[in-house]
């Protein structure tokens, strides 16, 4: 009688190993979006990198992730999502090793791009793997835990990055991925069933190439404008190429029999509103944290772990609200929590414009908490709301589009706000100092090397330059917070204007309809 009594716990544990394997990969790839922020000043000093290089270290990962999500998801439908997930884990681990060993900024940026390839392969596979591994009530439990892990990654990222950077150095934030990836690989091979790809038809190569060129050229042009100016031939050519690539993408999708994105979905005002909201949410809520972290460390002299803890209220508030979203907003139309959440994000970031030259780190806390409440309201229902607006056969395509919007929004937010920040710091330094090289000083400040600027001036001038440094950062952050805050409010208004209540998403239907939720097309819901 003892043996039968002991068997259920062991069987119950084994049942959840596939979920653990999927959650490990999800946690790892999402943490790496934010874990880099608090390590930027140390990276800049160690690699002697420019502000533009710093932007690319953050942005390259999100950009490649966004550019490849739809095409890699379509590839998974053909090759099998378990195989694609394993490929993503291996690529991500090798790329993380390359990041940790990078001798210069160029190598680090290239390795971050490779991380994006692996991350896209993993992220597009997670929902299909969960659908295949669990049924009925277990499926709901699995998705709930996976969603909590996804939200928790945002909370852990800055703190984990600060802790590793403080105790070791910035390279440790990449090396920590290796044991996590190894554990996920082992569990995936042993406990996730292999499946055959079921989709037929030729991949939309033209759509994949043109969308990748569009997003890459757009972000490149925006980032380079901070250093070269809007009139630079490099910037103009890059932005012009992005416009041409977008037009080519539209033509390719209209002509393709199996497009990455059915442009007919754009006639659905609710889907358009929710996709726009996904893009603007990440741009408004998270992109400014890169420049907040530089201010906290290079100007206020906080350690990486202290800077990570300062940014935590946003993620913690989001986690608490998201965990109770079903109870709080379960009977509301989706546009209510999403729209109010986006407006709260905007209001919270606008509160952060109170930062002045004499401010301490406490000045940003109220705004971080308010915007975190908004993230917790808007994020949990956004994907299911988007999927409820499209036909069942377009669920995978719709989830890929929304996830692409989220990652592309973050990449564009970093690029736009970085340009705004650098230009505002440059203008302030030029107007308020008599330094021999104001442009060089402004570039050093934007790149997180405020202490180097102070050390380069005679001792009798340091008090004045100290005030200049604080004033320049306050001016740059004020402009960044203003633009990000207005973006959040506008996104909320777009949702209220376009989104209407739709039918439940496939996995929210009654149990009788549950088997339809196992369709692997819902491959990128997050």
XYZ file of C-alpha atoms in Angstrom:
526
model
C 0.000 0.000 0.000
C 2.976 2.288 0.505
C 4.068 2.163 -3.142
C 0.739 3.286 -4.674
C 0.530 6.139 -2.158
C 3.994 7.392 -3.143
C 3.391 7.179 -6.902
C 1.010 10.124 -7.406
C 3.411 12.808 -6.095
C 6.163 11.533 -8.394
C 3.791 11.406 -11.344
C 2.498 14.867 -10.516
C 6.029 16.228 -10.451
C 6.946 14.631 -13.774
C 3.781 16.044 -15.299
C 5.026 19.593 -14.741
C 8.573 19.112 -16.018
C 7.603 20.261 -19.552
C 6.201 23.444 -18.014
C 9.441 24.004 -16.090
C 11.472 23.540 -19.276
C 9.331 26.074 -21.154
C 9.303 28.556 -18.266
C 13.101 28.427 -17.937
C 13.563 29.421 -21.575
C 10.868 32.085 -21.373
C 12.343 33.572 -18.210
C 15.828 33.647 -19.697
C 14.895 35.335 -22.972
C 12.652 37.958 -21.316
C 15.112 38.770 -18.519
C 17.704 39.568 -21.172
C 15.541 42.425 -22.450
C 15.978 44.357 -19.182
C 18.980 42.812 -17.449
C 21.413 44.858 -19.563
C 20.129 48.290 -18.476
C 21.855 48.511 -15.096
C 25.143 47.199 -16.530
C 25.435 49.877 -19.244
C 27.739 52.322 -17.396
C 30.185 49.537 -16.518
C 30.047 48.262 -20.107
C 30.739 51.762 -21.424
C 33.793 52.160 -19.196
C 35.167 48.672 -19.849
C 34.658 48.678 -23.627
C 35.265 52.427 -24.149
C 32.026 52.582 -26.093
C 30.051 55.544 -27.394
C 26.449 56.406 -26.600
C 25.384 54.978 -29.966
C 27.067 51.695 -29.101
C 25.243 51.623 -25.778
C 21.923 52.010 -27.581
C 22.745 49.153 -29.923
C 23.690 46.826 -27.048
C 20.156 47.295 -25.683
C 18.323 47.634 -28.972
C 19.851 44.950 -31.165
C 18.349 42.113 -29.156
C 14.816 43.560 -29.173
C 15.100 44.520 -32.848
C 16.127 41.068 -34.073
C 13.510 39.487 -31.808
C 10.811 41.698 -33.334
C 11.976 41.292 -36.925
C 12.009 37.478 -36.810
C 8.997 36.562 -34.650
C 6.482 36.161 -37.466
C 8.734 34.307 -39.897
C 10.212 32.023 -37.230
C 6.708 31.228 -36.007
C 5.722 30.184 -39.523
C 8.884 28.076 -39.714
C 7.946 26.333 -36.474
C 4.584 25.343 -37.922
C 6.496 23.518 -40.654
C 9.450 22.023 -38.766
C 7.821 21.391 -35.386
C 7.921 23.686 -32.372
C 9.912 21.354 -30.110
C 12.697 21.249 -32.678
C 12.559 25.023 -33.027
C 12.632 25.498 -29.242
C 15.734 23.313 -28.923
C 17.395 25.257 -31.728
C 16.574 28.523 -29.950
C 18.022 27.301 -26.646
C 21.301 26.253 -28.263
C 21.672 29.493 -30.254
C 20.782 31.615 -27.234
C 23.304 29.821 -25.017
C 26.138 30.122 -27.545
C 25.299 33.777 -28.169
C 25.275 34.460 -24.413
C 28.727 32.918 -24.142
C 29.910 35.162 -26.977
C 28.399 38.211 -25.230
C 30.228 37.398 -22.020
C 33.555 36.970 -23.834
C 33.143 39.991 -26.141
C 36.384 42.018 -26.352
C 34.721 45.116 -27.822
C 31.363 46.770 -28.403
C 31.064 45.540 -32.008
C 31.405 41.886 -31.002
C 28.954 42.376 -28.147
C 26.358 43.932 -30.464
C 26.735 41.097 -32.990
C 26.334 38.520 -30.227
C 23.217 40.323 -28.983
C 21.778 39.945 -32.487
C 22.425 36.207 -32.307
C 20.661 36.164 -28.931
C 17.666 37.730 -30.657
C 17.568 34.865 -33.184
C 17.536 32.304 -30.388
C 14.994 34.287 -28.390
C 12.621 34.511 -31.349
C 12.812 30.751 -31.888
C 11.972 30.112 -28.230
C 9.241 32.722 -27.836
C 7.325 31.602 -30.928
C 7.304 27.996 -29.681
C 6.157 28.360 -26.084
C 2.380 28.490 -26.517
C 2.263 25.585 -28.949
C 4.415 23.474 -26.633
C 2.153 24.243 -23.674
C -0.937 23.466 -25.758
C 0.536 20.117 -26.791
C 1.763 19.154 -23.309
C -1.396 19.875 -21.288
C -5.144 19.460 -21.576
C -8.212 20.708 -19.726
C -7.651 22.256 -16.305
C -3.917 21.490 -16.410
C -3.621 23.674 -19.501
C -5.164 26.631 -17.695
C -2.807 26.095 -14.752
C 0.197 25.852 -17.085
C -0.681 29.060 -18.903
C -1.244 30.846 -15.592
C 2.169 29.830 -14.234
C 3.850 30.637 -17.539
C 2.218 34.080 -17.544
C 3.368 34.736 -13.979
C 6.936 33.750 -14.900
C 6.804 36.062 -17.922
C 5.710 38.957 -15.727
C 8.202 38.102 -13.002
C 11.080 38.253 -15.475
C 10.574 42.008 -15.768
C 10.776 42.377 -11.988
C 13.859 40.198 -11.619
C 15.813 41.589 -14.595
C 17.111 44.880 -13.162
C 17.822 43.406 -9.712
C 19.539 40.304 -11.091
C 21.557 42.448 -13.474
C 22.600 44.777 -10.670
C 23.492 41.928 -8.321
C 25.642 40.125 -10.881
C 27.332 43.327 -12.036
C 28.043 44.383 -8.457
C 29.368 41.040 -7.229
C 31.245 40.042 -10.398
C 31.119 42.277 -13.492
C 28.843 42.951 -16.440
C 29.938 39.782 -18.224
C 28.232 37.676 -15.550
C 24.782 38.809 -16.730
C 25.374 36.740 -19.880
C 27.220 33.791 -18.337
C 24.290 33.137 -15.991
C 22.264 32.047 -19.031
C 24.469 28.994 -19.618
C 23.320 26.764 -16.719
C 19.698 27.843 -17.246
C 19.863 26.916 -20.932
C 21.557 23.595 -20.135
C 18.792 22.641 -17.667
C 16.069 23.656 -20.130
C 17.746 21.654 -22.914
C 17.955 18.517 -20.788
C 14.323 18.693 -19.688
C 13.090 19.487 -23.195
C 14.892 16.511 -24.748
C 13.755 14.127 -22.019
C 10.206 15.261 -21.334
C 8.706 17.175 -24.280
C 7.256 15.018 -27.023
C 8.521 15.532 -30.550
C 5.929 16.540 -33.105
C 5.900 16.883 -36.859
C 5.314 20.209 -38.532
C 1.821 20.349 -39.957
C 1.746 23.520 -42.036
C 2.119 23.284 -45.769
C 2.931 25.833 -48.419
C 5.924 27.923 -49.237
C 7.320 30.293 -46.642
C 6.769 33.973 -47.363
C 10.448 34.737 -47.922
C 9.731 38.072 -49.616
C 7.634 39.217 -46.673
C 10.270 38.059 -44.188
C 13.124 39.856 -45.958
C 11.272 43.102 -46.589
C 9.921 43.339 -43.024
C 13.378 42.658 -41.578
C 14.934 45.336 -43.802
C 12.160 47.796 -42.894
C 12.522 47.409 -39.132
C 16.327 47.267 -39.184
C 16.757 50.311 -41.428
C 14.226 52.336 -39.424
C 15.850 51.656 -36.054
C 19.349 52.133 -37.494
C 18.435 55.517 -38.917
C 16.849 56.688 -35.677
C 19.808 55.613 -33.535
C 22.416 57.083 -35.876
C 20.563 60.407 -35.960
C 21.616 61.005 -32.340
C 25.282 61.016 -33.360
C 25.241 62.156 -36.987
C 22.198 64.453 -37.091
C 19.002 64.244 -39.128
C 20.647 65.749 -42.199
C 23.306 63.051 -42.406
C 23.323 61.087 -45.651
C 23.593 57.854 -43.634
C 20.440 58.690 -41.690
C 18.493 59.859 -44.736
C 19.437 56.791 -46.789
C 18.543 54.494 -43.911
C 15.140 56.077 -43.332
C 14.449 56.149 -47.077
C 15.331 52.453 -47.305
C 12.907 51.701 -44.481
C 10.071 53.408 -46.375
C 10.854 51.478 -49.572
C 11.090 48.204 -47.654
C 7.715 48.842 -46.004
C 6.112 49.431 -49.393
C 7.763 46.271 -50.708
C 6.439 44.335 -47.688
C 2.888 45.498 -48.421
C 3.206 44.429 -52.072
C 4.688 41.063 -51.062
C 1.866 40.354 -48.615
C -0.806 41.289 -51.153
C 0.692 38.939 -53.743
C 1.520 36.024 -51.447
C -0.829 33.043 -51.176
C 0.518 32.340 -47.677
C 1.497 35.746 -46.234
C 3.213 36.375 -42.921
C 0.531 38.975 -42.223
C -2.866 38.943 -43.865
C -3.366 42.636 -44.556
C -7.110 42.027 -44.454
C -6.719 41.968 -40.656
C -5.980 45.687 -40.843
C -9.607 46.282 -41.751
C -10.459 45.094 -38.245
C -10.363 48.260 -36.150
C -10.130 46.384 -32.838
C -7.140 44.335 -34.009
C -5.417 47.461 -35.322
C -6.057 49.291 -32.051
C -4.689 46.455 -29.926
C -1.607 45.969 -32.106
C -0.883 49.704 -31.928
C -1.406 49.561 -28.160
C 1.119 46.707 -27.857
C 3.718 48.715 -29.777
C 3.146 51.957 -27.855
C 2.953 50.266 -24.439
C 6.531 48.996 -24.552
C 7.786 52.288 -25.983
C 6.072 54.314 -23.244
C 6.572 52.081 -20.220
C 10.036 50.579 -20.594
C 12.266 52.360 -23.128
C 12.984 55.313 -20.814
C 14.436 52.991 -18.145
C 17.703 52.765 -20.098
C 18.358 56.489 -19.620
C 16.998 56.478 -16.076
C 19.554 53.797 -15.206
C 22.411 55.821 -16.721
C 21.350 58.843 -14.618
C 21.113 56.800 -11.423
C 24.607 55.359 -11.790
C 26.706 57.914 -13.621
C 25.263 61.069 -12.009
C 23.850 59.961 -8.648
C 26.648 57.388 -8.215
C 24.363 54.508 -7.251
C 25.719 50.995 -7.609
C 24.210 48.673 -10.239
C 22.218 46.754 -7.621
C 20.922 50.006 -6.118
C 19.883 51.238 -9.574
C 18.094 47.943 -10.195
C 16.220 48.240 -6.910
C 15.160 51.809 -7.715
C 13.518 50.595 -10.938
C 11.820 47.639 -9.241
C 8.614 49.405 -8.076
C 7.385 49.517 -11.679
C 7.730 45.776 -12.187
C 6.510 44.860 -8.699
C 3.384 47.010 -9.011
C 2.726 45.445 -12.417
C 3.175 41.947 -11.014
C 0.737 42.513 -8.127
C -1.969 44.038 -10.329
C -1.529 41.460 -13.102
C -1.870 38.641 -10.575
C -5.287 39.979 -9.565
C -6.435 41.124 -12.996
C -8.992 38.331 -13.396
C -10.723 39.240 -10.148
C -10.516 42.987 -10.757
C -11.413 43.189 -14.451
C -12.926 39.814 -15.322
C -16.341 41.290 -16.208
C -15.040 44.399 -17.953
C -14.811 44.910 -21.701
C -11.139 44.503 -22.711
C -10.725 48.131 -23.727
C -11.380 49.212 -20.125
C -8.303 47.734 -18.363
C -6.129 48.163 -21.460
C -7.134 51.782 -22.085
C -7.023 52.832 -18.430
C -3.739 50.986 -17.992
C -2.116 52.841 -20.880
C -3.343 56.186 -19.584
C -1.887 55.309 -16.159
C 1.422 54.427 -17.806
C 1.445 57.824 -19.487
C 0.454 59.636 -16.291
C 3.136 57.830 -14.295
C 5.902 58.670 -16.759
C 4.715 62.291 -16.896
C 5.070 62.401 -13.089
C 8.748 61.630 -13.613
C 9.213 64.980 -15.376
C 9.455 66.380 -11.829
C 13.110 65.253 -11.857
C 15.334 68.337 -11.587
C 19.032 69.083 -11.314
C 18.851 68.696 -7.529
C 16.701 65.568 -7.442
C 17.646 62.298 -5.775
C 16.526 58.827 -6.833
C 13.302 59.164 -4.824
C 11.958 61.651 -7.397
C 11.157 58.854 -9.862
C 9.453 56.468 -7.420
C 5.861 57.829 -7.597
C 5.922 57.765 -11.388
C 7.354 54.237 -11.493
C 4.625 52.944 -9.181
C 1.800 54.590 -11.152
C 3.122 53.382 -14.509
C 3.620 49.900 -13.020
C -0.046 49.814 -12.034
C -0.879 50.643 -15.644
C 1.358 47.889 -17.010
C -0.315 45.389 -14.686
C -3.759 46.444 -15.910
C -3.043 46.567 -19.636
C -0.714 43.641 -20.272
C -2.568 40.485 -19.103
C -5.659 40.932 -21.303
C -4.013 42.475 -24.340
C -3.106 39.252 -26.136
C -6.375 37.405 -25.475
C -8.308 40.518 -26.505
C -6.369 40.699 -29.782
C -6.919 37.012 -30.532
C -10.649 37.329 -29.852
C -10.937 39.814 -32.734
C -9.681 37.478 -35.489
C -10.893 34.210 -37.051
C -9.566 31.027 -35.447
C -7.386 30.211 -38.450
C -5.617 33.548 -38.011
C -4.876 33.201 -34.273
C -1.195 32.334 -34.767
C -0.725 35.163 -37.241
C -2.443 37.653 -34.909
C -0.401 36.636 -31.873
C 2.786 36.946 -33.925
C 1.782 40.427 -35.051
C 1.017 41.600 -31.504
C 4.269 40.176 -30.108
C 6.169 41.750 -32.977
C 4.531 45.064 -32.155
C 5.606 44.794 -28.522
C 9.253 44.055 -29.278
C 9.453 46.540 -32.145
C 7.899 49.180 -29.879
C 10.677 48.671 -27.352
C 13.362 48.866 -30.034
C 11.875 52.005 -31.576
C 11.373 53.547 -28.133
C 15.045 53.084 -27.278
C 16.046 54.621 -30.605
C 13.699 57.614 -30.521
C 14.167 58.451 -26.851
C 17.923 57.979 -27.160
C 18.074 60.508 -29.966
C 15.915 62.938 -27.990
C 18.037 62.458 -24.866
C 21.383 62.933 -26.629
C 20.234 66.020 -28.543
C 18.766 67.661 -25.432
C 21.937 67.021 -23.419
C 23.999 68.435 -26.286
C 21.862 71.591 -26.480
C 22.008 72.133 -22.718
C 25.791 71.700 -22.506
C 26.374 73.983 -25.499
C 24.139 76.715 -24.056
C 25.306 76.566 -20.443
C 29.048 75.919 -20.464
C 32.320 77.272 -21.726
C 34.026 73.910 -22.043
C 36.663 73.576 -24.748
C 34.839 70.611 -26.304
C 31.131 70.817 -25.433
C 30.178 68.220 -28.058
C 32.654 65.702 -26.657
C 31.506 66.423 -23.102
C 27.851 65.965 -24.057
C 28.630 62.683 -25.824
C 30.500 61.438 -22.744
C 27.598 62.387 -20.480
C 25.054 60.602 -22.687
C 27.282 57.539 -22.708
C 27.321 57.304 -18.932
C 30.806 58.777 -18.378
C 29.890 61.759 -16.194
C 32.722 61.069 -13.768
C 35.226 61.151 -16.623
C 33.954 64.593 -17.634
C 34.400 65.851 -14.064
C 37.881 64.362 -13.795
C 38.990 66.050 -17.034
C 38.465 69.630 -15.786
C 40.656 71.576 -13.319
C 39.697 71.255 -9.654
C 38.553 74.882 -9.400
C 35.987 74.294 -12.193
C 34.532 71.030 -10.932
C 31.761 72.592 -8.859
C 30.423 74.423 -11.907
C 30.785 71.356 -14.133
C 29.087 69.250 -11.455
C 26.057 71.522 -11.664
C 26.233 71.359 -15.453
C 26.192 67.552 -15.396
C 23.134 67.411 -13.147
C 21.338 70.084 -15.158
C 22.082 68.424 -18.497
C 20.779 65.048 -17.342
C 17.663 66.601 -15.829
C 16.969 68.411 -19.115
C 17.477 65.248 -21.163
C 15.337 63.088 -18.890
C 12.587 65.716 -18.761
C 12.242 65.572 -22.541
C 12.389 61.760 -22.582
C 9.699 61.429 -19.905
C 7.484 63.984 -21.625
C 7.512 62.125 -24.945
C 7.097 58.692 -23.354
C 4.263 59.918 -21.129
C 2.335 61.514 -23.985
C 2.832 58.295 -25.970
C 1.159 56.289 -23.209
C -1.831 58.626 -22.963
C -2.277 58.665 -26.753
C -2.139 54.854 -26.807
C -4.922 54.722 -24.228
C -7.084 57.056 -26.306
C -6.472 54.897 -29.393
C -7.734 51.853 -27.510
C -10.873 53.614 -26.295
C -11.524 54.861 -29.826
C -10.965 51.626 -31.752
C -11.347 48.541 -29.584
C -14.704 46.883 -29.074
C -15.728 43.849 -27.013
C -15.257 40.645 -28.982
C -15.818 36.928 -28.502
C -13.628 35.057 -25.983
C -10.212 33.989 -27.192
C -9.929 30.276 -28.103
C -8.455 29.175 -24.737
C -11.069 31.195 -22.813
C -14.040 29.345 -24.319
C -16.105 26.746 -22.474
C -14.594 23.269 -21.973
C -16.444 21.853 -24.978
C -14.421 24.111 -27.238
C -11.114 23.399 -25.479
C -9.638 21.004 -28.098
C -9.566 23.840 -30.630
C -7.174 25.677 -28.338
C -4.547 23.035 -29.001
C -3.939 24.405 -32.451
C -0.205 25.118 -32.674
C -0.949 28.267 -34.638
C -1.241 30.192 -31.358
C 2.487 30.065 -31.249
C 3.547 33.405 -29.923
C 0.981 34.525 -27.376
C 2.619 36.411 -24.595
